[in-house]
Coordinates of C-alpha atoms (C1' of nucleotides) in Angstrom, one line a residue:
Chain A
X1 CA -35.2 11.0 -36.7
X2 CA -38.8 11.5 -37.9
X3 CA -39.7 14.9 -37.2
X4 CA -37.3 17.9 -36.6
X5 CA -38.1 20.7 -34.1
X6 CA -36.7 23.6 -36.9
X7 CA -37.6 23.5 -40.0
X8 CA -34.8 25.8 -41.1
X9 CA -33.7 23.5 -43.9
X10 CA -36.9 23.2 -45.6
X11 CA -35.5 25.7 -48.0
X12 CA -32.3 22.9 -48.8
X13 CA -35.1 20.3 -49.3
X14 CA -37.2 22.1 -52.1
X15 CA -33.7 23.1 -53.9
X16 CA -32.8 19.0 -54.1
X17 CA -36.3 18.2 -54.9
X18 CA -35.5 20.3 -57.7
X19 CA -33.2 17.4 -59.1
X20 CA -34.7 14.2 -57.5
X21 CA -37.9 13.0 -56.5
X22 CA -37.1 12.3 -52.5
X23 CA -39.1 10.2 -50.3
X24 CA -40.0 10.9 -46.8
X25 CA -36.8 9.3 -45.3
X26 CA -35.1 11.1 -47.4
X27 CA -36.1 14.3 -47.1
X28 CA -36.1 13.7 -43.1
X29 CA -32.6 12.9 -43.4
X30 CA -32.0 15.9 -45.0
X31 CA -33.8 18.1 -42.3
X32 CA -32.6 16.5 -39.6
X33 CA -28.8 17.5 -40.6
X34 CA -26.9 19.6 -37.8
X35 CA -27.1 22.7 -38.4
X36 CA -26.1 26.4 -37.3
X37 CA -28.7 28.8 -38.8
X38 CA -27.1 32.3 -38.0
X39 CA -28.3 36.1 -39.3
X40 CA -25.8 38.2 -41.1
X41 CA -25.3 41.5 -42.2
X42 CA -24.8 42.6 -45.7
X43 CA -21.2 42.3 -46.7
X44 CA -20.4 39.5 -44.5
X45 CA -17.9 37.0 -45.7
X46 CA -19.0 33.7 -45.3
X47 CA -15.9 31.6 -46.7
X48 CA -12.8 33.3 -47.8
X49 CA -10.4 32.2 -51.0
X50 CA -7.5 30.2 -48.6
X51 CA -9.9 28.8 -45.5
X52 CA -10.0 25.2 -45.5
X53 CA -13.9 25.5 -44.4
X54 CA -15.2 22.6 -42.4
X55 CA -19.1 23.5 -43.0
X56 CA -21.0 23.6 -46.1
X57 CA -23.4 26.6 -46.3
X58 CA -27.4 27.0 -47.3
X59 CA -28.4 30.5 -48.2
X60 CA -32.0 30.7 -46.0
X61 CA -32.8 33.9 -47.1
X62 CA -31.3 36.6 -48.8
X63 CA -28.6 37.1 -51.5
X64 CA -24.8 36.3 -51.7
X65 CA -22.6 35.7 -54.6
X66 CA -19.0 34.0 -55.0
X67 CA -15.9 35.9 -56.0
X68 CA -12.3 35.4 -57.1
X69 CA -9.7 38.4 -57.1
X70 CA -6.9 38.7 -59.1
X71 CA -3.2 38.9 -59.1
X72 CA -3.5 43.0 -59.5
X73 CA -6.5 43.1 -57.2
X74 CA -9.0 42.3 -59.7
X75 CA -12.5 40.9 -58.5
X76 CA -14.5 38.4 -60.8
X77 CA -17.6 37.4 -59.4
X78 CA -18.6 33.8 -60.6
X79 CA -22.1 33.0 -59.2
X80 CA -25.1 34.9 -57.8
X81 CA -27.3 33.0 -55.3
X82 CA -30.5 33.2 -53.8
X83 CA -32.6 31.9 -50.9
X84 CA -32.4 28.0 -50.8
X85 CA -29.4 27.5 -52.7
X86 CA -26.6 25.3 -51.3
X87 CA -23.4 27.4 -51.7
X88 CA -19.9 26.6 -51.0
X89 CA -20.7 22.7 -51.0
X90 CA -17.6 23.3 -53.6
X91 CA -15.2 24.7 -51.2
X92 CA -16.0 22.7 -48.3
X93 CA -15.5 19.2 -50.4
X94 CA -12.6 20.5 -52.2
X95 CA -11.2 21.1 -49.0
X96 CA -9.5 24.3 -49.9
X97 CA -11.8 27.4 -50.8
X98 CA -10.9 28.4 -54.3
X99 CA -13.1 31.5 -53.9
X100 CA -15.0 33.6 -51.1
X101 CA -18.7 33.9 -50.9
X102 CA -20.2 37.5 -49.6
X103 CA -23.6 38.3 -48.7
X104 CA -24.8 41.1 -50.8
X105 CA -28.4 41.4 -48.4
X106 CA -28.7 40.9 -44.7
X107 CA -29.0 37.0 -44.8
X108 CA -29.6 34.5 -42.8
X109 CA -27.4 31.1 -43.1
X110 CA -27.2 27.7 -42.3
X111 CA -23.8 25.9 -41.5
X112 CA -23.4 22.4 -41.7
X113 CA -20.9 20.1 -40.8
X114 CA -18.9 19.0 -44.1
X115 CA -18.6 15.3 -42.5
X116 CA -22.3 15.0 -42.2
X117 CA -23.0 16.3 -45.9
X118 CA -20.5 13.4 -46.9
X119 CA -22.3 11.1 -44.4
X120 CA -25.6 11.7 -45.8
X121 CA -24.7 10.7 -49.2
X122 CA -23.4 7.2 -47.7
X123 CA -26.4 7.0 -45.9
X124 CA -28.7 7.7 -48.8
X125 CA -27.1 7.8 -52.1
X126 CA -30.4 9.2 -53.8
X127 CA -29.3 12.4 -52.2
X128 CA -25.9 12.5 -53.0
X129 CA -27.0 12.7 -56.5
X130 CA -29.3 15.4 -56.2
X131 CA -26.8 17.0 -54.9
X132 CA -24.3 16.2 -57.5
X133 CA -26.6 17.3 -59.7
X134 CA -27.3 20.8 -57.9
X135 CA -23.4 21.1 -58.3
X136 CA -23.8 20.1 -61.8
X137 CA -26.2 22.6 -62.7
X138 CA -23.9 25.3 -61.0
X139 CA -21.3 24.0 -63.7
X140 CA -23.3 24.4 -66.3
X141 CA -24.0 27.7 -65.3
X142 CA -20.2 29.1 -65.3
X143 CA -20.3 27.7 -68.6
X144 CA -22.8 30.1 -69.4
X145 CA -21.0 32.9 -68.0
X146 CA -17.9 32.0 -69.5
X147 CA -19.3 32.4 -73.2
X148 CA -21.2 35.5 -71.4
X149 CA -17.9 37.1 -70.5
X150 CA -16.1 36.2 -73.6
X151 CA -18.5 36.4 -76.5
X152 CA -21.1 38.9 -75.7
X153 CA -21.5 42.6 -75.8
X154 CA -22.0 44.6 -72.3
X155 CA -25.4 45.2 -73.7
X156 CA -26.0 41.7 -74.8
X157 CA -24.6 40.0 -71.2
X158 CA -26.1 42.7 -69.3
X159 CA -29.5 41.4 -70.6
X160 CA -28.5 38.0 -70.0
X161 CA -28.1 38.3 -66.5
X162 CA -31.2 39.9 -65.9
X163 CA -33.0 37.4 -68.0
X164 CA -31.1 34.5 -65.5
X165 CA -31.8 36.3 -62.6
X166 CA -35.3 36.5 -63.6
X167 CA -36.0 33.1 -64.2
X168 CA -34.0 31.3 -61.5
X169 CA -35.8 33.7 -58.5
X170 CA -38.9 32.3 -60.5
X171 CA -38.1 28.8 -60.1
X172 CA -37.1 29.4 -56.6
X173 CA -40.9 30.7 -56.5
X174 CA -39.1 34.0 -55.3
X175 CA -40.7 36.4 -57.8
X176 CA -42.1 36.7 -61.3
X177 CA -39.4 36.7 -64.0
X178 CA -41.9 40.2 -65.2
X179 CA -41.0 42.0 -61.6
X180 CA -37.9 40.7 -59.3
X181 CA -35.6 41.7 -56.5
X182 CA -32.0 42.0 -57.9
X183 CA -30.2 43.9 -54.6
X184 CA -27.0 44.5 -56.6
X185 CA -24.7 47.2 -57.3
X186 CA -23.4 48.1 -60.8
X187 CA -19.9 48.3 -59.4
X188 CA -21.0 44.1 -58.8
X189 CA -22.8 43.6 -61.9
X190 CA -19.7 45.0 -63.4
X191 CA -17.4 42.0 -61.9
X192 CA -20.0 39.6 -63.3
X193 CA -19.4 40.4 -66.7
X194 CA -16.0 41.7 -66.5
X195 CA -16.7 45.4 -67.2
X196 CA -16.4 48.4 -65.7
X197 CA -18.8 50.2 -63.5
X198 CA -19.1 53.0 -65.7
X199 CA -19.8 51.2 -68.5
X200 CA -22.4 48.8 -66.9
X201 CA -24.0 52.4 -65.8
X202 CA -24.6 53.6 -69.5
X203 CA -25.1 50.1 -70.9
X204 CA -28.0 49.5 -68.7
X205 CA -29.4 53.6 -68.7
X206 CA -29.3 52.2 -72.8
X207 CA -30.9 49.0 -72.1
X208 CA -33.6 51.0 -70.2
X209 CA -34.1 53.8 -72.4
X210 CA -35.1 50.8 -75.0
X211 CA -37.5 49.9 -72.7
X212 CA -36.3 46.7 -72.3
X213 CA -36.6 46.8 -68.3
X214 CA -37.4 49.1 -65.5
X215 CA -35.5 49.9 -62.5
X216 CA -37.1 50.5 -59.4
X217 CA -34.8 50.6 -56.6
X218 CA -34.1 47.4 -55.9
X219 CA -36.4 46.0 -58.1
X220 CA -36.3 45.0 -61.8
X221 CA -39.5 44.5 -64.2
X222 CA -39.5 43.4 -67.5
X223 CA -42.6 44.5 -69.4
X224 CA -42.2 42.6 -72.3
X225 CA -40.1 39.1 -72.0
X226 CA -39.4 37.9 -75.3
X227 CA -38.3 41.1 -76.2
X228 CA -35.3 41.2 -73.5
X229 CA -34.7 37.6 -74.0
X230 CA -33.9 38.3 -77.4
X231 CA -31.4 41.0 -76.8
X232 CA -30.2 39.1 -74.0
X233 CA -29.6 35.9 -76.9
X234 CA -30.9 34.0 -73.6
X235 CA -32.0 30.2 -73.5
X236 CA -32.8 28.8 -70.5
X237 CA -31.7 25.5 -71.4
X238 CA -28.5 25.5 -69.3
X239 CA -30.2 26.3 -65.9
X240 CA -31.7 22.7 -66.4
X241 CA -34.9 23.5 -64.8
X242 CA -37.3 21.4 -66.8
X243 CA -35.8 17.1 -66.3
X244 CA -38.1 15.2 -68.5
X245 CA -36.6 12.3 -67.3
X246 CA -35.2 12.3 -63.7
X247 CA -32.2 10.2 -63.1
X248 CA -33.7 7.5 -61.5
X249 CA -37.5 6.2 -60.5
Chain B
X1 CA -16.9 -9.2 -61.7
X2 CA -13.3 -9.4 -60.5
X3 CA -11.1 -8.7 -63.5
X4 CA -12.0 -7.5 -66.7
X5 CA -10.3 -8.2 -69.9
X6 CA -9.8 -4.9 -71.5
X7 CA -8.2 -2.6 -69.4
X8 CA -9.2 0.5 -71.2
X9 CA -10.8 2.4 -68.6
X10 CA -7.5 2.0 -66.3
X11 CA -6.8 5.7 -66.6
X12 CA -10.3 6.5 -65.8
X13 CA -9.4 4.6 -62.5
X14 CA -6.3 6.8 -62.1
X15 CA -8.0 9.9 -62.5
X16 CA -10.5 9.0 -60.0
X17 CA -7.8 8.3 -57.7
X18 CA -6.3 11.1 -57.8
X19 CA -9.8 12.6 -55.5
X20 CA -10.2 9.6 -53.3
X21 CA -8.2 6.4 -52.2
X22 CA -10.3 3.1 -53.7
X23 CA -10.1 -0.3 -52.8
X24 CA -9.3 -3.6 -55.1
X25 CA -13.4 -3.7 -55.4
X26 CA -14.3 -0.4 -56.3
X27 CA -11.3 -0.1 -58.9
X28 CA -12.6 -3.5 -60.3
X29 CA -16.2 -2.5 -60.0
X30 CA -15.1 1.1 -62.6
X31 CA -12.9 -1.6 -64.7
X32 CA -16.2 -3.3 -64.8
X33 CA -18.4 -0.4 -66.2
X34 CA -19.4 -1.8 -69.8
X35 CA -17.7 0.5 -72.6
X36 CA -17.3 0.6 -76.1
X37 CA -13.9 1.9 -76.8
X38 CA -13.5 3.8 -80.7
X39 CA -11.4 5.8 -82.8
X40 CA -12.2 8.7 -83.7
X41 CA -10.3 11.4 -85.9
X42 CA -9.5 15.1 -85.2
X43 CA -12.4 17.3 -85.3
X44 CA -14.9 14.3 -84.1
X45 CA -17.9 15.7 -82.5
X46 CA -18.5 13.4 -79.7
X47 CA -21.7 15.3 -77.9
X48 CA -23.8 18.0 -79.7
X49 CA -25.5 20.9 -77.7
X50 CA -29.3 19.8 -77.5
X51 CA -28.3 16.4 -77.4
X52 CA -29.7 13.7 -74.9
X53 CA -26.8 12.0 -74.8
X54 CA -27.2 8.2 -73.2
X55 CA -23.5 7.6 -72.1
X56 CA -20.8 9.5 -70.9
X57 CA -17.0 9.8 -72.2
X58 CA -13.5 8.7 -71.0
X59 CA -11.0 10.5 -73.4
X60 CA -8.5 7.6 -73.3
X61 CA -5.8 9.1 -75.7
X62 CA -6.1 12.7 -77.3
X63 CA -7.4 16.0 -76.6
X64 CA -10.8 17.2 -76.5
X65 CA -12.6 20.4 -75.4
X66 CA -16.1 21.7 -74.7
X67 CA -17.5 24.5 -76.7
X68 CA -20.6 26.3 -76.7
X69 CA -22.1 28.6 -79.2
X70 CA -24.0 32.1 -78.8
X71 CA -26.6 33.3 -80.7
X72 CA -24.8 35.1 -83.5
X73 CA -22.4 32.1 -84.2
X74 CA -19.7 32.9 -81.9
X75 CA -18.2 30.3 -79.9
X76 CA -17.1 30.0 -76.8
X77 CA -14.9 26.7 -75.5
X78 CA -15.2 26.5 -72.1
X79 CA -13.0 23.3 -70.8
X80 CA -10.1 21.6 -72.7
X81 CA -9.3 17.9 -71.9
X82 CA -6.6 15.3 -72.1
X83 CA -6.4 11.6 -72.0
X84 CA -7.9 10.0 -68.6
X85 CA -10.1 12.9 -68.4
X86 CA -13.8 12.1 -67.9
X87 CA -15.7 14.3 -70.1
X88 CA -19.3 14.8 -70.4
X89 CA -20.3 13.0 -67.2
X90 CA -21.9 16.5 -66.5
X91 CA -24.2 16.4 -70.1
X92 CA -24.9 12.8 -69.2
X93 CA -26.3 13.2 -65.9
X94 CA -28.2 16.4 -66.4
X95 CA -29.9 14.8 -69.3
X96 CA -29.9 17.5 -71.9
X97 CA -26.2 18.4 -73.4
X98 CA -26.0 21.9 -73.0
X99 CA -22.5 22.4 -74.4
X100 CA -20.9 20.3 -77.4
X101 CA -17.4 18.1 -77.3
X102 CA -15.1 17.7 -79.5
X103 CA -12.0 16.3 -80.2
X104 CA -8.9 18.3 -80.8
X105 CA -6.5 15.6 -82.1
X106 CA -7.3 11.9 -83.1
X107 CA -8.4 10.0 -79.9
X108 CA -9.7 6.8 -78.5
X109 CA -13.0 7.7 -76.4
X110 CA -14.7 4.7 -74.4
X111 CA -18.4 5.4 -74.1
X112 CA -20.1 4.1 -70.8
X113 CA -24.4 3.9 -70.5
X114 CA -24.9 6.2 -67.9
X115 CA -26.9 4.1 -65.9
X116 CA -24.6 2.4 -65.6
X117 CA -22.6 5.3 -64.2
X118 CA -25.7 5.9 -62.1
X119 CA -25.5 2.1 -60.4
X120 CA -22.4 2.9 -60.0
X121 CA -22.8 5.3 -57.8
X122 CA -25.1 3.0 -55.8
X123 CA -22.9 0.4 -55.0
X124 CA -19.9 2.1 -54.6
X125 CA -20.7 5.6 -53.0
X126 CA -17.0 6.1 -52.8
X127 CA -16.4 5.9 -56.6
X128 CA -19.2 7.9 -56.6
X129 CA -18.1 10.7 -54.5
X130 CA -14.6 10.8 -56.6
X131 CA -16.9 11.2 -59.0
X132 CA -18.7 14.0 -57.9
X133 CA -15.3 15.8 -56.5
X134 CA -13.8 15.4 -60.3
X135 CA -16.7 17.7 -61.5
X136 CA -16.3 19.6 -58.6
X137 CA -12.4 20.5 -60.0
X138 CA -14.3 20.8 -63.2
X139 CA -16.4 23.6 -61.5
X140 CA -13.2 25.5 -60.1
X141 CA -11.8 25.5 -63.0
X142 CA -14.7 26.8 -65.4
X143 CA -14.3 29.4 -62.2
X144 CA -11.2 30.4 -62.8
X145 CA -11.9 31.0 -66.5
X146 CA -14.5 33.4 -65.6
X147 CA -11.8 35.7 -63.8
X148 CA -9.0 34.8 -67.1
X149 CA -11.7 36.0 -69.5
X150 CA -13.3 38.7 -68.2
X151 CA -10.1 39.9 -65.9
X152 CA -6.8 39.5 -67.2
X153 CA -5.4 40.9 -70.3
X154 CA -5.0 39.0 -73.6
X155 CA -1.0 38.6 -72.6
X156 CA -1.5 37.6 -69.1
X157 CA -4.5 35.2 -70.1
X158 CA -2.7 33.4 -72.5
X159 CA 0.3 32.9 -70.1
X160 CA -2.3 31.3 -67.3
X161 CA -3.6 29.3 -70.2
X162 CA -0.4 27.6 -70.9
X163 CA 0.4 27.0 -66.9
X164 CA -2.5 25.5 -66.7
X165 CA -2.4 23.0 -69.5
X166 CA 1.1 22.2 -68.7
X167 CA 0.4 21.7 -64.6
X168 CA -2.5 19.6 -65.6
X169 CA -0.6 17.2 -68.2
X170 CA 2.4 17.3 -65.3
X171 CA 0.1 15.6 -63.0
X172 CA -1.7 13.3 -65.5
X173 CA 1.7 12.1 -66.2
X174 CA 1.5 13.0 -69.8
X175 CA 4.4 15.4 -70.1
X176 CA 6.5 17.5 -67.7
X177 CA 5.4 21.4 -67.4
X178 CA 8.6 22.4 -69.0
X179 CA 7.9 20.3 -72.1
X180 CA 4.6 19.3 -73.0
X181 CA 2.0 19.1 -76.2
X182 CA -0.4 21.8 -76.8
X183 CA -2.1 20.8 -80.4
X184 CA -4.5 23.9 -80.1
X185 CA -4.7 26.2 -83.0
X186 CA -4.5 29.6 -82.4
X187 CA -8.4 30.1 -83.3
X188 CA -9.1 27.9 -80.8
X189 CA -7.4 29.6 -78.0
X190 CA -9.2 32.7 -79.4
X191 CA -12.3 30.6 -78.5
X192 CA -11.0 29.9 -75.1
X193 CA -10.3 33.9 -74.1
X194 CA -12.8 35.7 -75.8
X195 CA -10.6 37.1 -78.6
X196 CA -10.1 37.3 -81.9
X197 CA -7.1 35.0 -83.4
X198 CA -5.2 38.3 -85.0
X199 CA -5.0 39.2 -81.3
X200 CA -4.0 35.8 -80.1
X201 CA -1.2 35.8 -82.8
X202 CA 0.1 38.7 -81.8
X203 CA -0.1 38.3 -78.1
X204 CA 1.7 35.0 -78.6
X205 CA 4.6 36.1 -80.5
X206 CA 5.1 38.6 -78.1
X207 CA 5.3 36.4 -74.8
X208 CA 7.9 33.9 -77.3
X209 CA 9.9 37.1 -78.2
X210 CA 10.0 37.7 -74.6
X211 CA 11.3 33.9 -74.4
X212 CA 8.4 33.6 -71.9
X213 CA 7.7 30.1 -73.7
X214 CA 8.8 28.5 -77.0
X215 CA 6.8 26.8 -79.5
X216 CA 8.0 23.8 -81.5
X217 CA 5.2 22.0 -83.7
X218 CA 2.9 21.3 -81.5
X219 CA 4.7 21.6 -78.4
X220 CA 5.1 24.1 -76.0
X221 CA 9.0 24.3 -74.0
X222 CA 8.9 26.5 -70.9
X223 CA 12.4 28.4 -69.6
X224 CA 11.4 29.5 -66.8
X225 CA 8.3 28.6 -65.0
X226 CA 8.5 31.0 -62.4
X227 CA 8.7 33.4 -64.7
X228 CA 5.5 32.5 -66.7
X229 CA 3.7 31.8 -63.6
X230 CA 4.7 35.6 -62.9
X231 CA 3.2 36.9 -66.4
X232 CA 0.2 34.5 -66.2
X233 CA -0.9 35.6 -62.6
X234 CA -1.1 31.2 -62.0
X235 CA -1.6 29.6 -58.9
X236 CA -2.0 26.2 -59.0
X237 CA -4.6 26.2 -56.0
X238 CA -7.7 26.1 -57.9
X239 CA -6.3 22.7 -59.7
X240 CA -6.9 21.1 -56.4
X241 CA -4.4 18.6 -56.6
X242 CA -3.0 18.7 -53.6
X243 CA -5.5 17.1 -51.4
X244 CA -4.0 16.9 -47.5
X245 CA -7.1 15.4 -46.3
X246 CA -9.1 13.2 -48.0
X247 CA -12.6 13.2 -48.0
X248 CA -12.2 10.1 -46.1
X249 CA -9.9 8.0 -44.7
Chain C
dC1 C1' -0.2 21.3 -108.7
dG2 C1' -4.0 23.4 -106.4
dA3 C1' -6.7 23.8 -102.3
dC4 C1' -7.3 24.4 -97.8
dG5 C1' -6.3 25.1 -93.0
dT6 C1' -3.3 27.7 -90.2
dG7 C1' -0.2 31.4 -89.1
dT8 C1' 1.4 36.3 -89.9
dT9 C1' 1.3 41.1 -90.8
dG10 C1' -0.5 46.0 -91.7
dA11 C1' -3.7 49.8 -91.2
dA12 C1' -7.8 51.8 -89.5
dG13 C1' -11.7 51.8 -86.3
dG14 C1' -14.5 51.0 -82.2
dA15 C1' -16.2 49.0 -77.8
dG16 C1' -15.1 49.6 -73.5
dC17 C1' -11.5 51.9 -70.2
dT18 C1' -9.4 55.7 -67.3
dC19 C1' -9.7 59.7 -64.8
dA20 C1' -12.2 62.9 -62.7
dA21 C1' -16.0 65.5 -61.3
dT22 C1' -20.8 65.8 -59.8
dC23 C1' -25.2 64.1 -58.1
dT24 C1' -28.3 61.5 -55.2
dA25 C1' -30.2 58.9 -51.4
dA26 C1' -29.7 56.9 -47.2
dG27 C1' -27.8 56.8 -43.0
dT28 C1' -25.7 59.1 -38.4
dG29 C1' -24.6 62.0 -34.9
dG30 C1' -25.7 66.1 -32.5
Chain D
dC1 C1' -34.7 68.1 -37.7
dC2 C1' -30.5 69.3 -39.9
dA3 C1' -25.5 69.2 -41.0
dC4 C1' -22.3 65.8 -42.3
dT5 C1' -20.8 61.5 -44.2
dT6 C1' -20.7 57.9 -47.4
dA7 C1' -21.8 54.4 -50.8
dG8 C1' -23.5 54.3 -55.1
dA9 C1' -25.1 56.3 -59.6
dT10 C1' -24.2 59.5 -63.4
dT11 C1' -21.8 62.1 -66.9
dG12 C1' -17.9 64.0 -69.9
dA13 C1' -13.5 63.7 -72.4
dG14 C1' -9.7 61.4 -74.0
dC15 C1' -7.4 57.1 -74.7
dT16 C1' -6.1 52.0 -75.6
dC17 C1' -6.6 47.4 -76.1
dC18 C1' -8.4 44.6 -79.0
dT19 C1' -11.2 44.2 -83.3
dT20 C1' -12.0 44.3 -88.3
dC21 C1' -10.8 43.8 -92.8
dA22 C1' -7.7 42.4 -96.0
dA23 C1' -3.5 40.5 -97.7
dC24 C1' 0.0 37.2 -97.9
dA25 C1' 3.0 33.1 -96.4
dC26 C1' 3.6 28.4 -95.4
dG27 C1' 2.9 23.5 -95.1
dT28 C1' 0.3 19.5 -96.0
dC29 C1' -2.4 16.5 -98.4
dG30 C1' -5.3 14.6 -102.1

DNA sequence: CGACGTGTTGAAGGAGCTCAATCTAAGTGG
DNA sequence: CCACTTAGATTGAGCTCCTTCAACACGTCG
């Protein structure tokens, strides 16, 4: 129970630490959960809207998002994620997956047994929280993206995204906020922010004829920050990144 | 320990029931929790975006909802709560308040010290895990939102709206979906679609001239449920309130 | 009574949509 | 190595929800 032979959840373990300050039992605990890790192709669906999914899932590598669709066929997408997050801890505690999750990047996956993820936070309350909080956090994100939907321009949420994008692969110490990997479509950005793809395309050739960022294939850079921030009307207050005060110790 | 004299948090107890089964000690052990309940008056704001707030909030009577404001002054409301609701244990516990609440109509609000809350959580991980599944519902339905907003049209959003509200109140026991309160103002469920209230107006009479709904004061009577269901694309699934497994037990 | 919050209505304008075609890059099979 | 396919990006033209602006109506409350 000390050591574990694969260290595939490492990436799980620096996404908590994120919220709470774990000590070494702790964080052994956390490693030491069962686990599938599994390579996928791009596309795959990991959950589907309707399964009653018996595993929680942690995104090892690679990019996936979560979507709804609508009575008429509709899709919304609702989160982006990114190596080391825990997705779907939602659907598998709910019981009933409200919405699917999709790879958007070859990826590799870990899936763990929902009864040992409830175990675990008997076992050692201190991770509970942090997970509770990591759910928290993904809250106060659709929050965000609520007001993003509702009360923004295309122009304005389409900065907005970028500038989240940007700043959560940099906490993830996946990138530079100035020059990131953002592997999706505009057909997908366009269910983020309930456009269409056509007009995401000429919003963003706007955004980038401004200067405010450069594409580059699959890459994004941002030569000047504030500037795109601005036009973004982004804070970064909401992604809860900086805890002067942890919950506990 | 055992009983506690005022038994203002009892529907805090009953919404926590609804996500998990609790003993005699861990009801006692929330009937515990030290609170200060208050009156407040309609338009109260209980929380303030930026705020660190030190306690969380049990709406015992009233209606309240969570609102968040963009850069150019537009606002964006993002939850809408009703007596027995716990609102703001999400501000609380990730320290910084990144979205206000206020109340709707008058309303008695108990305030607990969150560290409380967070001993709670400690010594009964069970209340602590209803907890954390109430802000999970909380997350699927901020999810949902996402796809009303940015996918459905003005007339079918508004008719999910008010299936929503009405389910919800249904299985708080404060109404029956067919007849139920709704003191929103017509701004405010602007606020809540992303729309302007000349739109929501108009939209509204047209669903009532359709006798998809009626209104009365402040109340909302529904003909035909089916039928608004239809128009408003609603399926009750996200709610989560139908829970054949427990998490445990 | 006057003031204010809320609801209602009309007319004109615009942000974003629809439809439809074309272009590009990255496979894929032969 | 090239023809063929396909997913995604791009562009144009016309249209439509929804917005904006501006009145006006109604009820409540000091």
């Amino acid at each position: 129970m000390s050591t574990n032979p694969s260290p595939s959840l490492a990436p799980m373990v620096r996404k908590l630490s994120l919220w709470q300050d774990l000590n070494d039992a702790e964080r052994a605990a956390v490693l030491a959960l069962p686990h599938t890790p599994q390579r996928v192709r791009s596309g795959t669906m990991i959950v589907r809207e309707g399964d009653r999914p018996q595993h929680s899932c942690v995104l090892i590598s690679g990019f996936a998002f979560r979507q709804k669709t609508t009575g008429d066929g509709m899709r919304s997408i609702s989160a982006i994620h990114f190596a080391g997050d825990i997705v779907d801890l939602q659907n598998s505690l709910l019981g009933l997956a409200d919405h699917s999750v999709q790879t958007m990047t070859e990826a590799t996956i870990a899936l763990i047994p929902r009864e040992n993820i409830i175990q675990l936070t008997f076992a050692h309350p201190k991770v509970g929280l942090a997970m509770w909080h990591d759910t928290l956090v993904d809250g106060s994100i659709f929050r965000e993206w609520i007001a993003n939907v509702g009360r923004r321009s295309a122009r304005t949420g389409l900065a907005h995204v970028l500038c989240e994008v940007g700043t959560r692969l940099e906490a993830l110490n996946l990138g530079r906020r100035e020059e990131f990997e953002l592997p999706m479509t505009q057909e997908q950005l366009a269910d983020v922010l309930g456009l269409t793809p056509v007009h995401v395309n000429r919003t963003l050739k706007e955004l980038e004829a401004e200067g405010l960022f450069i594409r580059e294939q699959r890459r994004v850079r941002v030569p000047d920050w504030a500037r795109l921030e601005k036009v973004g009307d982004f804070n970064d207050a909401y992604l809860h990144l900086r805890h002067p005060e942890l919950l506990l110790r």
